[in-house]
Coordinates of C-alpha atoms in Angstrom, one line a residue:
X289 CA -34.9 -20.6 30.1
X290 CA -35.9 -22.6 27.0
X291 CA -35.0 -26.0 28.5
X292 CA -32.2 -26.5 26.0
X293 CA -29.2 -28.7 27.0
X294 CA -26.1 -26.8 28.2
X295 CA -23.8 -28.7 25.9
X296 CA -24.0 -27.4 22.3
X297 CA -25.4 -29.8 19.8
X298 CA -26.2 -29.6 16.1
X299 CA -29.8 -28.9 17.0
X300 CA -29.1 -26.0 19.3
X301 CA -26.5 -24.5 16.9
X302 CA -29.0 -24.8 14.0
X303 CA -31.7 -23.1 16.1
X304 CA -29.2 -20.3 17.0
X305 CA -28.2 -19.9 13.3
X306 CA -31.9 -19.7 12.4
X307 CA -32.6 -17.0 15.0
X308 CA -29.6 -14.9 14.0
X309 CA -30.2 -15.2 10.3
X310 CA -33.5 -13.4 10.8
X311 CA -31.7 -10.4 12.2
X312 CA -28.3 -10.1 10.5
X313 CA -26.5 -11.1 7.3
X314 CA -26.1 -14.9 7.1
X315 CA -22.5 -14.6 6.1
X316 CA -21.9 -12.9 9.5
X317 CA -23.6 -15.7 11.3
X318 CA -20.9 -18.0 9.9
X319 CA -18.3 -15.9 11.7
X320 CA -20.4 -15.9 14.8
X321 CA -20.5 -19.7 14.8
X322 CA -16.7 -19.9 14.3
X323 CA -16.2 -17.6 17.3
X324 CA -18.6 -19.6 19.4
X325 CA -16.7 -22.8 18.6
X326 CA -13.3 -21.2 19.5
X327 CA -14.7 -20.0 22.9
X328 CA -16.5 -23.2 23.8
X329 CA -14.1 -25.9 22.5
X330 CA -12.0 -26.0 25.7
X331 CA -15.1 -26.9 27.7
X332 CA -17.1 -28.8 25.0
X333 CA -14.6 -30.6 22.7
X334 CA -17.4 -31.9 20.5
X335 CA -18.7 -28.4 19.5
X336 CA -16.8 -28.3 16.2
X337 CA -18.3 -31.7 15.3
X338 CA -21.7 -30.2 15.9
X339 CA -20.8 -27.1 13.9
X340 CA -19.8 -29.3 10.9
X341 CA -22.9 -31.4 11.1
X342 CA -25.1 -31.7 8.0
X343 CA -28.0 -30.0 9.9
X344 CA -26.0 -26.8 10.7
X345 CA -24.4 -26.8 7.2
X346 CA -27.7 -27.1 5.4
X347 CA -29.3 -24.5 7.7
X348 CA -26.6 -22.0 6.8
X349 CA -26.7 -22.9 3.1
X350 CA -30.5 -22.4 3.0
X351 CA -30.4 -19.0 4.8
X352 CA -27.6 -17.8 2.5
X353 CA -29.8 -18.5 -0.4
X354 CA -33.0 -17.2 1.2
X355 CA -31.8 -14.1 3.1
X356 CA -28.3 -13.2 2.0
X357 CA -27.8 -9.9 0.2
X358 CA -25.3 -9.4 -2.7
X359 CA -21.9 -8.0 -1.7
X360 CA -21.6 -4.4 -2.8
X361 CA -18.0 -3.4 -3.6
X362 CA -16.9 0.1 -4.2
X363 CA -15.6 0.9 -7.6
X364 CA -11.9 1.4 -8.3
X365 CA -10.6 4.8 -9.3
X366 CA -9.2 5.4 -12.7
X367 CA -6.4 7.7 -13.8
X368 CA -8.9 9.8 -15.8
X369 CA -11.0 10.3 -12.7
X370 CA -7.9 11.3 -10.8
X371 CA -7.0 13.8 -13.4
X372 CA -10.5 15.4 -13.4
X373 CA -10.4 15.5 -9.6
X374 CA -7.0 17.3 -9.5
X375 CA -8.2 19.7 -12.3
X376 CA -11.3 20.6 -10.2
X377 CA -9.2 22.5 -7.7
X378 CA -8.1 25.1 -10.3
X379 CA -4.8 26.9 -10.5
X380 CA -4.6 28.1 -6.9
X381 CA -5.4 25.2 -4.6
X382 CA -5.5 25.9 -0.9
X383 CA -3.3 24.1 1.7
X384 CA -6.0 21.6 2.4
X385 CA -6.6 21.1 -1.3
X386 CA -3.0 20.2 -1.8
X387 CA -3.1 17.9 1.2
X388 CA -6.1 16.1 -0.2
X389 CA -4.5 15.8 -3.7
X390 CA -1.3 14.5 -2.3
X391 CA -3.0 11.8 -0.1
X392 CA -5.3 10.8 -3.0
X393 CA -2.4 10.3 -5.5
X394 CA 0.0 8.7 -3.0
X395 CA -2.7 6.2 -1.9
X396 CA -3.4 5.4 -5.6
X397 CA 0.2 5.0 -6.7
X398 CA 1.6 3.4 -3.5
X399 CA -1.5 1.0 -3.1
X400 CA -2.1 2.3 0.4
X401 CA -5.1 1.9 2.6
X402 CA -6.9 5.0 3.7
X403 CA -6.1 4.1 7.3
X404 CA -2.4 4.3 6.5
X405 CA -2.7 7.9 5.4
X406 CA -5.2 9.5 7.8
X407 CA -6.2 9.2 11.5
X408 CA -9.3 7.3 12.5
X409 CA -12.2 9.4 13.7
X410 CA -12.3 7.6 17.0
X411 CA -9.9 9.5 19.2
X412 CA -9.2 6.4 21.3
X413 CA -7.6 4.8 18.2
X414 CA -5.4 7.9 17.3
X415 CA -1.8 7.2 18.2
X416 CA 1.4 8.9 17.1
X417 CA 3.1 5.5 16.8
X418 CA 1.3 5.1 13.5
X419 CA 1.8 8.6 12.1
X420 CA 4.2 9.3 9.3
X421 CA 6.8 11.9 10.4
X422 CA 8.3 14.6 8.2
X423 CA 11.8 13.6 9.1
X424 CA 11.4 10.3 7.3
X425 CA 10.7 11.9 4.0
X426 CA 13.3 11.7 1.2
X427 CA 12.7 13.5 -2.2
X428 CA 14.8 13.4 -5.3
X429 CA 14.2 14.4 -8.9
X430 CA 12.2 11.3 -9.8
X431 CA 10.9 9.8 -6.5
X432 CA 9.7 10.5 -3.0
X433 CA 9.7 8.1 -0.1
X434 CA 8.8 8.1 3.6
X435 CA 8.5 5.6 6.4
X436 CA 5.1 4.1 7.1
X437 CA 5.8 3.3 10.8
X438 CA 3.0 0.7 11.4
X439 CA 0.0 -0.7 9.6
X440 CA -2.5 -3.6 9.8
X441 CA -0.3 -5.9 7.7
X442 CA 2.8 -5.2 9.7
X443 CA 2.9 -8.0 12.2
X444 CA 6.1 -6.8 13.9
X445 CA 5.5 -3.0 13.7
X446 CA 8.8 -2.5 12.0
X447 CA 7.4 -0.2 9.4
X448 CA 7.9 0.0 5.6
X449 CA 9.4 2.5 3.2
X450 CA 6.8 3.9 0.8
X451 CA 8.4 4.7 -2.5
X452 CA 6.5 6.6 -5.3
X453 CA 8.0 7.4 -8.7
X454 CA 7.3 10.4 -10.9
X455 CA 4.6 9.7 -13.5
X456 CA 5.0 10.7 -17.1
X457 CA 1.2 11.1 -17.5
X458 CA -1.0 13.4 -15.5
X459 CA -1.7 13.6 -12.7
X460 CA 1.9 13.2 -11.4
X461 CA 2.1 12.1 -7.7
X462 CA 5.6 13.4 -7.4
X463 CA 4.6 16.9 -8.3
X464 CA 1.5 16.8 -6.1
X465 CA 3.6 15.6 -3.1
X466 CA 6.3 18.3 -3.6
X467 CA 3.6 21.0 -3.9
X468 CA 2.1 19.9 -0.6
X469 CA 5.4 19.5 1.1
X470 CA 6.4 23.1 0.2
X471 CA 3.3 24.7 1.6
X472 CA 3.4 22.4 4.6
X473 CA 7.0 23.2 5.5
X474 CA 6.3 26.9 5.0
X475 CA 3.4 26.8 7.4
X476 CA 4.7 24.3 10.0
X477 CA 8.5 24.1 9.8
X478 CA 8.8 22.7 13.3
X479 CA 5.9 20.2 13.4
X480 CA 6.9 16.5 13.3
X481 CA 3.8 15.1 11.5
X482 CA 4.0 14.9 7.7
X483 CA 0.3 15.1 6.9
X484 CA -1.0 18.3 8.4
X485 CA -4.1 20.4 7.6
X486 CA -4.1 24.2 7.4
X487 CA -5.4 24.4 11.0
X488 CA -2.4 22.3 12.2
X489 CA -4.4 19.1 12.8
X490 CA -3.8 15.6 11.4
X491 CA -6.4 14.8 8.7
X492 CA -9.0 12.3 9.8
X493 CA -11.0 9.7 7.8
X494 CA -14.2 11.8 8.0
X495 CA -12.3 14.9 6.7
X496 CA -10.9 12.9 3.7
X497 CA -14.3 11.2 3.0
X498 CA -16.2 14.5 3.0
X499 CA -13.8 15.9 0.4
X500 CA -13.9 12.7 -1.6
X501 CA -17.7 12.6 -1.8
X502 CA -17.7 16.2 -2.9
X503 CA -15.9 15.2 -6.1
X504 CA -16.8 11.6 -6.8
X505 CA -20.1 9.6 -6.8
X506 CA -21.1 7.4 -3.8
X507 CA -19.7 4.3 -5.4
X508 CA -16.2 5.6 -4.8
X509 CA -14.7 5.2 -1.3
X510 CA -11.4 5.1 0.6
X511 CA -10.5 1.7 -0.7
X512 CA -11.0 2.9 -4.3
X513 CA -7.5 4.4 -4.3
X514 CA -5.8 1.1 -3.5
X515 CA -8.1 -0.9 -5.8
X516 CA -7.6 1.7 -8.6
X517 CA -3.8 1.6 -8.3
X518 CA -3.7 -2.2 -8.4
X519 CA -6.0 -2.2 -11.4
X520 CA -3.9 0.3 -13.2
X521 CA -0.7 -1.7 -12.6
X522 CA -2.4 -4.9 -13.8
X523 CA -3.5 -3.1 -17.0
X524 CA 0.1 -2.0 -17.5
X525 CA 1.2 -5.7 -17.5
X526 CA 2.7 -5.8 -14.0
X527 CA 2.5 -9.3 -12.6
X528 CA 0.1 -10.1 -9.7
X529 CA 3.0 -11.2 -7.5
X530 CA 4.6 -7.8 -7.8
X531 CA 1.4 -6.0 -7.2
X532 CA 0.8 -7.9 -4.0

């Protein structure tokens, strides 16, 4: 169409990068170029050489300076904010309130991703293989634990045991989990899923985020639980290796 050579060269890759950088974030164009190289390398072995050429490198460097936008990261939750959030539900929280509090505090103290605690909104991605089951739960006086059957960092889908200890300061994740577990077992004694709403459905990401945004400002998101827990551990003197 444009009379360009079929074989990728530094010139055509530079022109492609220029075009794409006018439409999307330049950092994403870097990923696009890497994917193009992976796909074309079996047919055009010199494509990576063209990608690494000074012309393409300088094109990307220039557009990152000219058009790139700063990365906006969500703020980490603090323990004080958790305490205020729990207190906002009053003395008689509902089933769903207790579920939200338990998920929030478990995610914070166990450094879990939101996707490891709730179902995705896309029904095609909802699978029971990744759901935590009630039968995997063990609770004693100072800890609770359960099996996280599969997650994005689990290459062999073997699952991991999530262990959370009682906290001396408020809010206590152990007390919150036990309060939810009691009301959940009373309402649904024969259901297999651990995390269940009052209407007997598994909580989804959109459900959790609606409740989260009803309490916290917009700079708090699902990842803020994990980030806040890691920050809290670091402030307490826990080594980075242990946190990881």
